[in-house]
Short mmCIF file of C-alpha atoms in Angstrom, two decimals:
data_model
loop_
_atom_site.label_atom_id
_atom_site.label_comp_id
_atom_site.label_asym_id
_atom_site.label_seq_id
_atom_site.Cartn_x
_atom_site.Cartn_y
_atom_site.Cartn_z
CA MET A 1 -22.87 40.81 -57.16
CA SER A 2 -25.12 37.85 -57.30
CA GLY A 3 -27.15 37.28 -60.40
CA ARG A 4 -30.35 37.05 -58.32
CA THR A 5 -32.37 40.20 -57.61
CA GLY A 6 -32.03 41.44 -54.01
CA ASP A 7 -29.13 39.12 -53.11
CA THR A 8 -26.13 40.70 -51.50
CA PRO A 9 -22.71 39.08 -51.11
CA THR A 10 -21.87 37.61 -47.66
CA ALA A 11 -18.76 36.08 -46.06
CA ALA A 12 -20.31 32.65 -46.50
CA ASP A 13 -20.33 33.17 -50.31
CA ASP A 14 -16.55 33.33 -50.27
CA VAL A 15 -16.17 30.03 -48.32
CA PRO A 16 -15.70 26.95 -50.50
CA ALA A 17 -18.28 24.22 -50.20
CA SER A 18 -15.67 21.86 -48.82
CA GLY A 19 -14.96 24.36 -46.04
CA ARG A 20 -18.64 24.60 -45.11
CA ALA A 21 -18.84 20.80 -45.09
CA GLY A 22 -15.81 20.70 -42.82
CA GLU A 23 -17.52 23.09 -40.42
CA ARG A 24 -20.57 20.87 -40.32
CA VAL A 25 -18.43 17.78 -39.70
CA GLY A 26 -16.52 19.62 -36.98
CA GLY A 27 -19.75 20.75 -35.38
CA VAL A 28 -21.12 17.22 -35.39
CA ALA A 29 -17.87 15.94 -33.89
CA GLY A 30 -18.05 18.57 -31.17
CA VAL A 31 -21.62 17.62 -30.34
CA ARG A 32 -20.65 13.95 -30.22
CA GLU A 33 -17.77 14.75 -27.88
CA ARG A 34 -20.10 16.67 -25.57
CA VAL A 35 -22.66 13.88 -25.66
CA SER A 36 -19.91 11.30 -25.03
CA ALA A 37 -18.55 13.31 -22.10
CA GLY A 38 -22.03 13.70 -20.67
CA ALA A 39 -22.70 9.99 -21.03
CA PHE A 40 -19.40 9.22 -19.30
CA VAL A 41 -20.30 11.47 -16.37
CA ARG A 42 -23.75 9.93 -16.07
CA ARG A 43 -22.35 6.41 -16.31
CA HIS A 44 -19.64 6.93 -13.69
CA GLY A 45 -21.24 9.76 -11.75
CA TRP A 46 -21.12 8.14 -8.32
CA PHE A 47 -17.41 7.38 -8.58
CA LEU A 48 -16.62 10.82 -9.98
CA GLY A 49 -18.51 12.41 -7.09
CA VAL A 50 -16.59 10.42 -4.47
CA LEU A 51 -13.36 11.13 -6.35
CA ALA A 52 -14.10 14.87 -6.19
CA VAL A 53 -14.65 14.68 -2.44
CA GLY A 54 -11.40 12.75 -2.04
CA ALA A 55 -9.54 15.35 -4.09
CA ALA A 56 -11.03 18.13 -1.94
CA LEU A 57 -9.82 16.40 1.23
CA ARG A 58 -6.30 16.28 -0.17
CA VAL A 59 -6.41 19.96 -1.09
CA VAL A 60 -7.39 20.73 2.49
CA ALA A 61 -4.45 18.63 3.72
CA LEU A 62 -2.07 20.58 1.50
CA LEU A 63 -3.49 23.85 2.83
CA GLY A 64 -3.58 22.79 6.47
CA TYR A 65 -0.16 21.16 6.87
CA ARG A 66 2.51 22.85 4.80
CA PRO A 67 4.50 21.50 3.11
CA ALA A 68 4.17 17.92 4.46
CA LEU A 69 4.32 15.76 7.59
CA TRP A 70 7.54 14.11 8.78
CA PHE A 71 8.43 10.68 10.11
CA PRO A 72 11.75 9.48 11.60
CA ASP A 73 12.37 7.28 8.55
CA THR A 74 12.07 10.32 6.26
CA TYR A 75 15.52 11.59 7.18
CA THR A 76 17.17 8.26 6.34
CA TYR A 77 15.57 8.34 2.91
CA ILE A 78 16.84 11.89 2.36
CA VAL A 79 20.42 10.93 3.28
CA THR A 80 20.32 8.23 0.59
CA VAL A 81 19.21 10.84 -1.96
CA PHE A 82 22.52 12.67 -1.54
CA HIS A 83 24.68 9.63 -0.75
CA PRO A 84 23.41 6.93 -3.12
CA ARG A 85 24.17 3.62 -1.47
CA PRO A 86 22.02 0.75 -0.19
CA ASP A 87 20.69 1.23 3.31
CA LEU A 88 21.03 -1.61 5.81
CA VAL A 89 17.46 -1.26 7.06
CA ARG A 90 15.36 -0.02 4.12
CA PRO A 91 15.77 -0.48 0.36
CA ALA A 92 16.45 2.68 -1.64
CA GLY A 93 13.35 2.70 -3.85
CA TYR A 94 11.64 5.58 -2.05
CA SER A 95 14.91 7.54 -2.04
CA MET A 96 15.01 7.14 -5.84
CA PHE A 97 11.46 8.47 -5.97
CA LEU A 98 12.53 11.50 -3.93
CA LYS A 99 15.54 11.94 -6.20
CA LEU A 100 13.26 12.24 -9.22
CA LEU A 101 11.43 15.10 -7.50
CA GLU A 102 14.57 16.83 -6.19
CA PRO A 103 14.69 19.41 -9.04
CA PHE A 104 11.56 21.01 -7.54
CA HIS A 105 13.35 21.49 -4.19
CA ALA A 106 10.01 21.31 -2.42
CA PHE A 107 8.69 18.66 -0.07
CA GLY A 108 5.29 20.17 -0.84
CA MET A 109 5.65 18.78 -4.36
CA VAL A 110 6.40 15.33 -2.91
CA ALA A 111 3.17 15.57 -0.92
CA VAL A 112 1.23 16.64 -4.03
CA VAL A 113 2.55 13.69 -6.04
CA GLN A 114 1.75 11.27 -3.24
CA HIS A 115 -1.81 12.58 -3.03
CA LEU A 116 -2.13 12.13 -6.79
CA LEU A 117 -0.90 8.54 -6.39
CA GLY A 118 -3.63 8.01 -3.80
CA LEU A 119 -6.28 9.27 -6.21
CA ALA A 120 -4.79 7.15 -9.00
CA THR A 121 -4.95 4.09 -6.74
CA ALA A 122 -8.67 4.63 -6.26
CA ALA A 123 -9.15 4.98 -10.02
CA LEU A 124 -7.24 1.72 -10.57
CA VAL A 125 -9.44 -0.10 -8.07
CA TYR A 126 -12.56 1.24 -9.79
CA TRP A 127 -11.28 0.30 -13.25
CA ALA A 128 -10.26 -3.21 -12.19
CA ALA A 129 -13.52 -3.79 -10.31
CA LEU A 130 -15.60 -2.82 -13.37
CA ARG A 131 -14.22 -5.84 -15.19
CA GLY A 132 -16.33 -8.13 -13.03
CA ALA A 133 -18.59 -6.03 -10.82
CA ARG A 134 -21.40 -3.51 -11.05
CA ARG A 135 -20.53 0.19 -10.89
CA ARG A 136 -22.00 0.50 -7.39
CA TRP A 137 -19.65 -2.22 -6.09
CA ALA A 138 -16.71 -0.70 -7.95
CA THR A 139 -17.43 2.72 -6.44
CA LEU A 140 -17.72 1.22 -2.98
CA ALA A 141 -14.41 -0.59 -3.47
CA ALA A 142 -12.63 2.68 -4.27
CA THR A 143 -14.24 4.67 -1.45
CA PRO A 144 -11.90 3.79 1.47
CA VAL A 145 -8.82 4.99 -0.42
CA LEU A 146 -10.54 8.24 -1.25
CA LEU A 147 -12.27 9.08 2.03
CA ASP A 148 -10.39 7.39 4.89
CA ALA A 149 -8.76 10.20 6.89
CA TYR A 150 -5.79 8.02 7.82
CA GLN A 151 -5.20 7.28 4.13
CA VAL A 152 -5.10 11.02 3.42
CA GLN A 153 -2.74 11.50 6.36
CA LEU A 154 -0.45 8.69 5.15
CA GLU A 155 -0.21 10.31 1.73
CA HIS A 156 0.82 13.56 3.41
CA LEU A 157 3.50 11.74 5.41
CA LEU A 158 6.95 11.50 3.83
CA VAL A 159 7.20 7.72 3.92
CA SER A 160 7.25 4.97 1.30
CA ASP A 161 3.84 3.39 1.88
CA THR A 162 1.78 5.45 -0.60
CA LEU A 163 4.22 4.75 -3.42
CA PHE A 164 4.32 1.07 -2.49
CA MET A 165 0.52 0.82 -2.42
CA PHE A 166 0.19 2.42 -5.86
CA LEU A 167 2.80 0.09 -7.41
CA ILE A 168 1.17 -3.06 -6.01
CA VAL A 169 -2.40 -2.07 -6.91
CA LEU A 170 -1.30 -1.17 -10.44
CA ALA A 171 0.48 -4.53 -10.81
CA VAL A 172 -2.60 -6.45 -9.61
CA ALA A 173 -4.94 -4.41 -11.83
CA LEU A 174 -2.78 -5.16 -14.87
CA CYS A 175 -2.78 -8.87 -14.03
CA LEU A 176 -6.58 -8.78 -14.18
CA ALA A 177 -6.63 -7.06 -17.58
CA LYS A 178 -7.57 -8.96 -20.73
CA ARG A 179 -4.02 -8.64 -22.05
CA PRO A 180 -1.62 -8.37 -19.10
CA LYS A 181 1.56 -6.39 -19.76
CA LEU A 182 3.97 -8.90 -18.25
CA LEU A 183 7.15 -6.84 -18.48
CA THR A 184 5.38 -3.87 -16.94
CA ILE A 185 3.96 -6.01 -14.13
CA GLY A 186 7.37 -7.49 -13.40
CA LEU A 187 9.04 -4.09 -13.28
CA LEU A 188 6.29 -2.75 -11.02
CA LEU A 189 6.83 -5.64 -8.61
CA ALA A 190 10.58 -5.01 -8.66
CA ALA A 191 10.01 -1.33 -7.90
CA ALA A 192 7.62 -2.25 -5.07
CA THR A 193 10.14 -4.71 -3.59
CA LEU A 194 12.87 -2.08 -3.69
CA THR A 195 10.47 0.33 -1.99
CA ARG A 196 9.38 -2.02 0.81
CA THR A 197 10.78 -5.52 1.28
CA VAL A 198 7.29 -6.90 1.97
CA GLY A 199 6.95 -6.86 -1.81
CA GLN A 200 9.27 -9.86 -2.18
CA PRO A 201 6.66 -12.62 -1.65
CA LEU A 202 4.30 -10.81 -4.02
CA ILE A 203 6.63 -11.57 -6.94
CA LEU A 204 6.07 -15.29 -6.40
CA LEU A 205 2.39 -14.76 -5.67
CA LEU A 206 1.63 -12.96 -8.93
CA ALA A 207 3.73 -15.44 -10.89
CA ALA A 208 1.73 -18.25 -9.26
CA TRP A 209 -1.46 -16.55 -10.48
CA PHE A 210 -0.41 -17.18 -14.09
CA VAL A 211 0.71 -20.71 -13.25
CA LEU A 212 -2.76 -21.44 -11.86
CA ARG A 213 -4.16 -20.18 -15.15
CA ARG A 214 -1.81 -22.63 -16.94
CA GLN A 215 0.18 -19.77 -18.46
CA LEU A 216 3.71 -20.92 -17.67
CA ARG A 217 5.53 -18.76 -20.19
CA PRO A 218 3.92 -15.50 -18.98
CA ALA A 219 4.79 -16.54 -15.41
CA GLY A 220 8.42 -16.96 -16.45
CA VAL A 221 8.48 -13.58 -18.21
CA LEU A 222 7.02 -11.89 -15.14
CA LEU A 223 9.57 -13.55 -12.84
CA ALA A 224 12.47 -12.54 -15.07
CA ALA A 225 11.27 -8.94 -15.38
CA ALA A 226 10.88 -8.68 -11.60
CA LEU A 227 14.02 -10.50 -10.52
CA VAL A 228 16.55 -8.84 -12.83
CA PRO A 229 16.26 -5.39 -11.15
CA VAL A 230 16.13 -6.97 -7.68
CA VAL A 231 19.23 -9.09 -8.36
CA ALA A 232 21.00 -6.03 -9.77
CA TYR A 233 20.20 -4.12 -6.57
CA GLY A 234 21.42 -7.13 -4.58
CA ALA A 235 24.70 -7.00 -6.48
CA TRP A 236 25.02 -3.31 -5.56
CA PHE A 237 24.29 -4.22 -1.94
CA TYR A 238 26.92 -6.98 -2.02
CA ALA A 239 29.50 -4.66 -3.57
CA THR A 240 28.86 -2.20 -0.75
CA TYR A 241 28.73 -4.51 2.28
CA GLU A 242 29.88 -7.92 1.00
CA ARG A 243 26.57 -9.35 2.21
CA VAL A 244 23.87 -11.22 0.30
CA GLY A 245 20.43 -9.63 0.16
CA ILE A 246 18.85 -6.22 -0.40
CA ILE A 247 18.89 -5.16 3.27
CA GLY A 248 20.95 -6.26 6.26
CA ALA A 249 18.35 -6.31 9.02
CA ASN A 250 16.23 -9.44 8.44
CA GLY A 251 17.73 -11.28 11.41
CA VAL A 252 17.36 -8.27 13.69
CA PHE A 253 13.69 -7.72 12.87
CA LEU A 254 12.85 -11.41 13.23
CA TYR A 255 14.67 -11.47 16.59
CA ALA A 256 12.55 -8.53 17.75
CA ARG A 257 9.42 -10.38 16.59
CA THR A 258 10.29 -13.49 18.63
CA MET A 259 11.00 -11.52 21.80
CA SER A 260 7.26 -11.34 22.43
CA PHE A 261 7.36 -15.05 23.43
CA ALA A 262 10.98 -16.34 23.49
CA ASP A 263 11.71 -18.23 26.73
CA CYS A 264 15.41 -18.92 27.17
CA ALA A 265 14.66 -21.47 29.90
CA ARG A 266 12.96 -23.61 27.25
CA MET A 267 15.28 -22.69 24.40
CA ASP A 268 18.53 -23.38 26.29
CA PRO A 269 20.57 -21.23 23.86
CA PRO A 270 24.38 -21.52 23.60
CA PRO A 271 26.46 -18.90 25.43
CA ASP A 272 26.87 -16.59 22.43
CA LEU A 273 23.07 -16.39 22.03
CA ARG A 274 22.25 -16.18 25.72
CA VAL A 275 23.32 -12.52 25.78
CA LEU A 276 20.16 -11.75 23.76
CA CYS A 277 17.77 -13.19 26.35
CA ASP A 278 15.34 -11.01 28.27
CA PRO A 279 14.73 -12.30 31.82
CA ARG A 280 11.34 -10.56 32.05
CA PRO A 281 8.19 -12.65 31.47
CA PRO A 282 6.69 -12.13 27.98
CA GLY A 283 3.68 -10.31 29.41
CA GLN A 284 5.92 -7.63 30.91
CA ARG A 285 8.06 -6.98 27.84
CA PRO A 286 7.87 -3.89 25.62
CA PRO A 287 6.68 -3.92 21.98
CA SER A 288 8.94 -5.68 19.52
CA GLN A 289 10.40 -2.52 18.00
CA GLU A 290 12.01 -1.60 21.34
CA TYR A 291 14.38 -4.55 20.92
CA ILE A 292 15.78 -2.79 17.84
CA TRP A 293 15.86 0.87 18.85
CA ALA A 294 15.87 1.12 22.66
CA LYS A 295 19.31 1.87 24.13
CA ASP A 296 18.94 -0.77 26.85
CA ALA A 297 17.87 -3.57 24.48
CA PRO A 298 20.17 -6.64 24.61
CA LEU A 299 20.94 -6.37 20.89
CA VAL A 300 21.67 -2.65 20.98
CA ALA A 301 23.97 -3.12 23.98
CA LEU A 302 26.34 -5.29 21.94
CA PRO A 303 29.53 -3.66 20.59
CA GLY A 304 29.24 -1.93 17.21
CA ILE A 305 26.14 -0.87 15.33
CA THR A 306 23.01 -2.96 15.48
CA PHE A 307 22.99 -3.98 11.83
CA THR A 308 26.49 -5.38 11.33
CA ARG A 309 26.73 -8.77 9.65
CA GLU A 310 27.79 -10.43 12.90
CA THR A 311 24.95 -8.90 14.93
CA ASP A 312 22.33 -9.66 12.29
CA ASP A 313 23.52 -13.27 11.99
CA LEU A 314 23.47 -13.64 15.79
CA ALA A 315 19.94 -12.24 15.98
CA GLY A 316 18.79 -14.48 13.13
CA ARG A 317 20.16 -17.59 14.85
CA PHE A 318 18.39 -16.65 18.08
CA ALA A 319 15.10 -16.10 16.24
CA ALA A 320 15.38 -19.42 14.38
CA LEU A 321 16.04 -21.27 17.65
CA ALA A 322 13.06 -19.58 19.32
CA ILE A 323 10.73 -20.52 16.46
CA ARG A 324 11.96 -24.12 16.33
CA THR A 325 11.65 -24.53 20.09
CA GLN A 326 8.32 -22.71 20.49
CA PRO A 327 6.46 -23.03 17.15
CA LEU A 328 3.01 -22.77 18.70
CA ASP A 329 4.00 -19.72 20.70
CA TYR A 330 5.32 -18.13 17.51
CA ALA A 331 2.08 -18.91 15.65
CA GLY A 332 0.06 -17.48 18.51
CA SER A 333 2.22 -14.35 18.56
CA VAL A 334 1.73 -13.84 14.82
CA LEU A 335 -2.03 -14.25 15.16
CA SER A 336 -2.04 -11.81 18.06
CA GLU A 337 -0.19 -9.20 16.00
CA LEU A 338 -2.40 -9.86 12.98
CA GLY A 339 -5.49 -9.47 15.16
CA ARG A 340 -4.55 -5.85 15.84
CA SER A 341 -5.50 -5.14 12.21
CA PHE A 342 -9.11 -6.10 12.87
CA VAL A 343 -10.10 -4.33 16.08
CA TRP A 344 -12.93 -1.81 15.99
CA GLY A 345 -11.10 0.95 17.81
CA ARG A 346 -7.64 2.36 17.31
CA PRO A 347 -5.69 1.76 20.55
CA VAL A 348 -2.26 3.28 21.03
CA TYR A 349 0.37 0.94 19.57
CA PRO A 350 3.31 0.32 19.53
CA ASP A 351 3.86 3.47 21.62
CA GLN A 352 2.51 7.01 21.88
CA GLU A 353 5.32 8.52 19.80
CA ILE A 354 4.69 6.37 16.74
CA TYR A 355 0.92 6.54 17.19
CA ASP A 356 1.01 10.35 17.13
CA TYR A 357 2.86 10.39 13.81
CA TYR A 358 -0.33 9.01 12.19
CA GLN A 359 -2.53 11.79 13.54
CA PHE A 360 -3.01 15.24 12.07
CA PRO A 361 -1.24 17.28 14.78
CA VAL A 362 -2.56 20.29 16.66
CA THR A 363 0.85 21.97 16.88
CA PRO A 364 3.91 21.76 14.60
CA PRO A 365 5.79 18.51 15.27
CA GLY A 366 9.11 18.84 17.07
CA PRO A 367 12.53 17.93 15.65
CA PRO A 368 13.38 14.23 15.29
CA GLY A 369 14.29 12.55 18.55
CA ARG A 370 16.52 9.78 17.28
CA TYR A 371 20.13 10.46 16.50
CA ALA A 372 19.99 8.70 13.14
CA ALA A 373 17.09 10.95 12.12
CA GLN A 374 18.91 14.07 13.27
CA LEU A 375 21.71 13.29 10.82
CA GLY A 376 19.28 13.75 7.95
CA VAL A 377 18.08 17.23 8.95
CA ASP A 378 20.92 19.04 7.13
CA TYR A 379 20.31 17.02 3.99
CA SER A 380 16.59 17.76 4.20
CA GLN A 381 17.36 21.48 4.32
CA ARG A 382 19.60 21.01 1.32
CA TYR A 383 16.77 19.22 -0.51
CA GLU A 384 14.31 21.99 0.33
CA ARG A 385 16.92 24.76 -0.07
CA GLY A 386 15.63 26.30 3.11
CA ALA A 387 14.30 25.57 6.56
CA ILE A 388 12.22 22.45 7.05
CA GLY A 389 9.27 21.77 9.30
CA THR A 390 5.49 21.72 9.19
CA ALA A 391 3.31 24.81 9.46
CA VAL A 392 -0.13 24.09 10.93
CA VAL A 393 -2.58 26.42 9.20
CA GLU A 394 -6.06 26.96 10.59
CA PRO A 395 -8.92 26.50 9.91
CA TYR A 396 -7.92 23.82 7.40
CA ALA A 397 -5.93 21.79 9.92
CA GLY A 398 -8.82 21.86 12.37
CA TRP A 399 -11.20 20.61 9.71
CA LEU A 400 -8.93 17.63 9.06
CA ARG A 401 -8.55 16.81 12.74
CA ALA A 402 -12.32 16.83 13.17
CA TYR A 403 -12.70 14.69 10.05
CA GLN A 404 -10.10 12.21 11.28
CA ASP A 405 -12.07 11.73 14.48
CA VAL A 406 -15.01 10.27 12.56
CA ALA A 407 -13.91 9.15 9.08
CA ARG A 408 -11.82 6.02 9.28
CA LEU A 409 -12.19 2.38 8.31
CA PRO A 410 -12.54 0.23 11.47
CA GLY A 411 -10.46 -2.92 11.42
CA THR A 412 -13.54 -5.04 12.04
CA VAL A 413 -15.04 -3.77 8.76
CA LEU A 414 -11.83 -4.73 6.97
CA LEU A 415 -12.12 -8.24 8.40
CA ALA A 416 -15.74 -8.48 7.25
CA VAL A 417 -14.73 -7.36 3.75
CA LEU A 418 -11.96 -9.97 3.65
CA LEU A 419 -14.48 -12.66 4.57
CA VAL A 420 -16.89 -11.77 1.75
CA PRO A 421 -15.06 -13.52 -1.15
CA PRO A 422 -14.43 -16.86 0.59
CA ALA A 423 -17.93 -16.81 2.07
CA LEU A 424 -19.51 -16.32 -1.37
CA ALA A 425 -17.20 -18.97 -2.84
CA ALA A 426 -18.25 -21.41 -0.12
CA GLY A 427 -21.89 -20.53 -0.77
CA ARG A 428 -21.50 -21.33 -4.45
CA VAL A 429 -20.04 -24.71 -3.55
CA VAL A 430 -22.82 -25.51 -1.07
CA TYR A 431 -25.81 -23.99 -2.87
CA GLY A 432 -24.62 -24.32 -6.43
CA ARG A 433 -25.74 -22.15 -9.34
CA ARG A 434 -28.33 -20.16 -7.34
CA TRP A 435 -25.48 -18.42 -5.47
CA THR A 436 -23.46 -17.59 -8.60
CA PRO A 437 -23.66 -13.86 -9.49
CA ARG A 438 -25.70 -13.20 -12.61
CA GLY A 439 -23.72 -12.10 -15.62
CA ARG A 440 -20.65 -13.98 -14.39
CA ARG A 441 -19.24 -16.88 -16.34
CA ARG A 442 -17.09 -19.40 -14.60
CA ALA A 443 -13.43 -18.36 -14.73
CA VAL A 444 -11.49 -20.16 -17.46
CA ASP A 445 -7.92 -20.10 -18.69
CA PRO A 446 -6.95 -19.20 -22.31
CA ALA A 447 -7.53 -22.83 -23.34
CA GLY A 448 -11.07 -22.75 -22.00
CA ARG A 449 -10.32 -24.81 -18.89
CA PRO A 450 -11.54 -23.75 -15.43
CA GLY A 451 -9.21 -21.25 -13.76
CA PRO A 452 -9.05 -19.28 -10.52
CA ALA A 453 -11.74 -16.72 -9.77
CA PRO A 454 -10.58 -13.12 -10.43
CA TRP A 455 -11.10 -12.10 -6.79
CA LEU A 456 -8.47 -14.59 -5.64
CA LEU A 457 -5.51 -12.48 -6.78
CA PRO A 458 -6.29 -9.20 -4.94
CA TRP A 459 -7.56 -11.16 -1.94
CA THR A 460 -4.39 -13.23 -1.48
CA THR A 461 -2.27 -10.13 -2.09
CA ALA A 462 -4.11 -8.29 0.68
CA VAL A 463 -3.70 -11.23 3.05
CA VAL A 464 0.04 -11.46 2.37
CA LEU A 465 0.43 -7.72 2.98
CA LEU A 466 -1.27 -8.12 6.36
CA VAL A 467 0.41 -11.34 7.49
CA THR A 468 4.01 -10.68 6.46
CA PRO A 469 4.72 -7.73 8.82
CA ALA A 470 3.03 -9.60 11.68
CA ALA A 471 5.21 -12.66 11.02
CA ALA A 472 8.55 -10.97 10.32
CA ALA A 473 8.47 -7.68 12.25
CA GLU A 474 5.43 -6.33 14.07
CA PHE A 475 2.06 -4.73 13.48
CA ASP A 476 1.95 -1.07 12.50
CA TYR A 477 -1.16 0.88 11.49
CA ARG A 478 0.43 2.19 8.31
CA TYR A 479 1.20 -1.37 7.18
CA VAL A 480 -2.54 -2.09 7.03
CA LEU A 481 -3.57 0.67 4.64
CA PRO A 482 -1.93 -0.73 1.43
CA ALA A 483 -3.98 -3.91 1.87
CA VAL A 484 -7.32 -2.10 2.09
CA PRO A 485 -7.91 -1.28 -1.61
CA LEU A 486 -7.03 -4.84 -2.60
CA ALA A 487 -9.39 -6.33 -0.02
CA PHE A 488 -12.26 -4.14 -1.26
CA LEU A 489 -11.41 -4.92 -4.89
CA ALA A 490 -11.59 -8.64 -4.12
CA ALA A 491 -14.97 -8.22 -2.43
CA ALA A 492 -16.37 -6.25 -5.38
CA LEU A 493 -15.20 -8.89 -7.88
CA ALA A 494 -16.68 -11.64 -5.72
CA CYS A 495 -20.08 -9.89 -5.63
CA GLY A 496 -20.07 -9.75 -9.42
CA LYS A 497 -22.68 -8.14 -11.66
CA ARG A 498 -25.79 -8.98 -9.70
CA LYS A 499 -27.88 -6.16 -8.25
CA ASN A 500 -28.48 -8.05 -5.03
CA PHE A 501 -26.18 -10.89 -4.12
CA LEU A 502 -28.92 -12.36 -1.89
CA ILE A 503 -30.83 -13.36 -5.03
CA GLY A 504 -30.79 -17.10 -5.38
CA ILE A 505 -30.17 -17.81 -1.68
CA THR A 506 -33.00 -19.62 -0.01
CA ARG A 507 -34.80 -17.54 2.61
CA ASN A 508 -33.96 -19.89 5.45
CA VAL A 509 -30.21 -19.21 5.03
CA ARG A 510 -30.41 -15.44 4.53
CA LEU A 511 -29.06 -13.32 7.36
#
C-alpha cells in the first residue's frame, strides 16, 4: 500500500522509472517515424501517385495475360538454360537470369520480376533526376516507364530488353552519384553487354564520361571491371566455337542491314560474294531481317547453317564492301531506320508477325512458327513443369487493350525530349547566364575545373541505344524503349531546378 491516503497500487507503480522513460522515448521515436513518413509522402507525393498507377497497370497485366507473353527468341533463351553454352546469335545473359528464377518453375514469376524491374527503373530515373532537377521534372522523367502501355507489354514479354534497360539505367544513375561505385558500374555494364550486345559501346562511353571529368583512374577501374567478365565470356565462346567474340552473327546482321541499299552493279563484288547479291531494286526489297531468316534469302540458301564462321565472314566481307563503295547510301539508310523511332504513329514494321508480338492480343497466341523456336517448346515445358501458353483473361485483358490504344509515347515526343538538352545548352551559350537554370552551378570536376554537364551522360547513352541497332541491324520498336528513360532523365537534368525554364529568356525569343 502506498503511504498516501486514498492511493491504491497500480501496474505503473511496479514499472521502474527507466522503463517508463524508455516508453516515452519509444513513443517519441514512433511519432517521429510517422511524421518522417508523412513528410516523405508529401515531398514525393506526385511520384508515388504515378508509381501506384504504374504498379496497378502491371497487376492488371499479370491478371489479364497468364502467366506471360511469348516471343520467338524466348525459346532460344530457354534452351540455353538447360544446355549452358554460348549462343551464336544472342549472348547468354538473359538465359542466366532465367536460370536464377528456375527454382520457381513458373514463367509467371519471371513476368513478376520483370515488372518489378520496370518499377525499379522508374525509381532510379526519379532518384537520379532529383540530383539536379525539381521534383516535378523528376516525376515527369519517370512517367513514361510507368505509364506507357508498350513498356508494360514489353515487361510482360519473355525477352531480354527489360533486364537490359534496368542494368543500363542503374549504371548511368550510379555514374551520376556523388560517389560512383566503379566496380559495381563496371559489372553492371558487363551484365548488360552479355544480355544484349548493344551494350558494348556503352562500356567505352561511360569510361569516357570519367575521362572527360579528368578522372583517369576511375575510368580504368570501370573498364577493367566491365571487360574482365566480357573477356571471360569471350574465352568460353572461343572454347566452344574456336571463334573470337561473344556472338557469331555480326557479319550476318551487318549484311542484312546493307541489303537495303547494296547495288552489286556498283560494288562489282568478286565471284564468292556475288552469290549474296539481290537483283531486285532496293525499293522492292523486303525488310532487313528477311535476309537472315527467310528461306529464300541468298545467305540462307548457302550450304550449312546461317551462322557458321565461313558464312558470317562472307557476309561481313560483303557488308564491308557495300559500305566502302556506297558510304552515302549507307548513311542515308541508317538515318532512314533511325527516323522510324521518331514518327508520330506506329506503322507496321518490320512485318505483321513481329508487330503483333508487341500488342496485347485478343486471343491466345499460337505456337511458334519458326523451327528453331519449336525446338525450345519441350524445354519450356520442363522449365514450367507443365503446359505452356498464354491464357487471355477478361475483363483485365480488354482493359489493357483499350489502354494500349491510347497510352503510348509517340516517337515525335521522344525526338522533342532528345532535343531539349542540346537546345538549352545552345541557349546558354548564346544568351549567357540568363538561360542558366537557377540553383545550378556550372559542372566541375573533383579538382574544381569545368566538366561535362550531368545531362550529357544519359543523353549520349540514349542516342547510342537508338543509333546502334539502326546502324548494325535494323529498327525494332522494342529497341527504342530502353532509350526512353535515359532521354527523359537527360531532359530533366537539363531543365535543372528552376520553376520555369523560360525565366531569363528575352520575350522576343520565347516560343
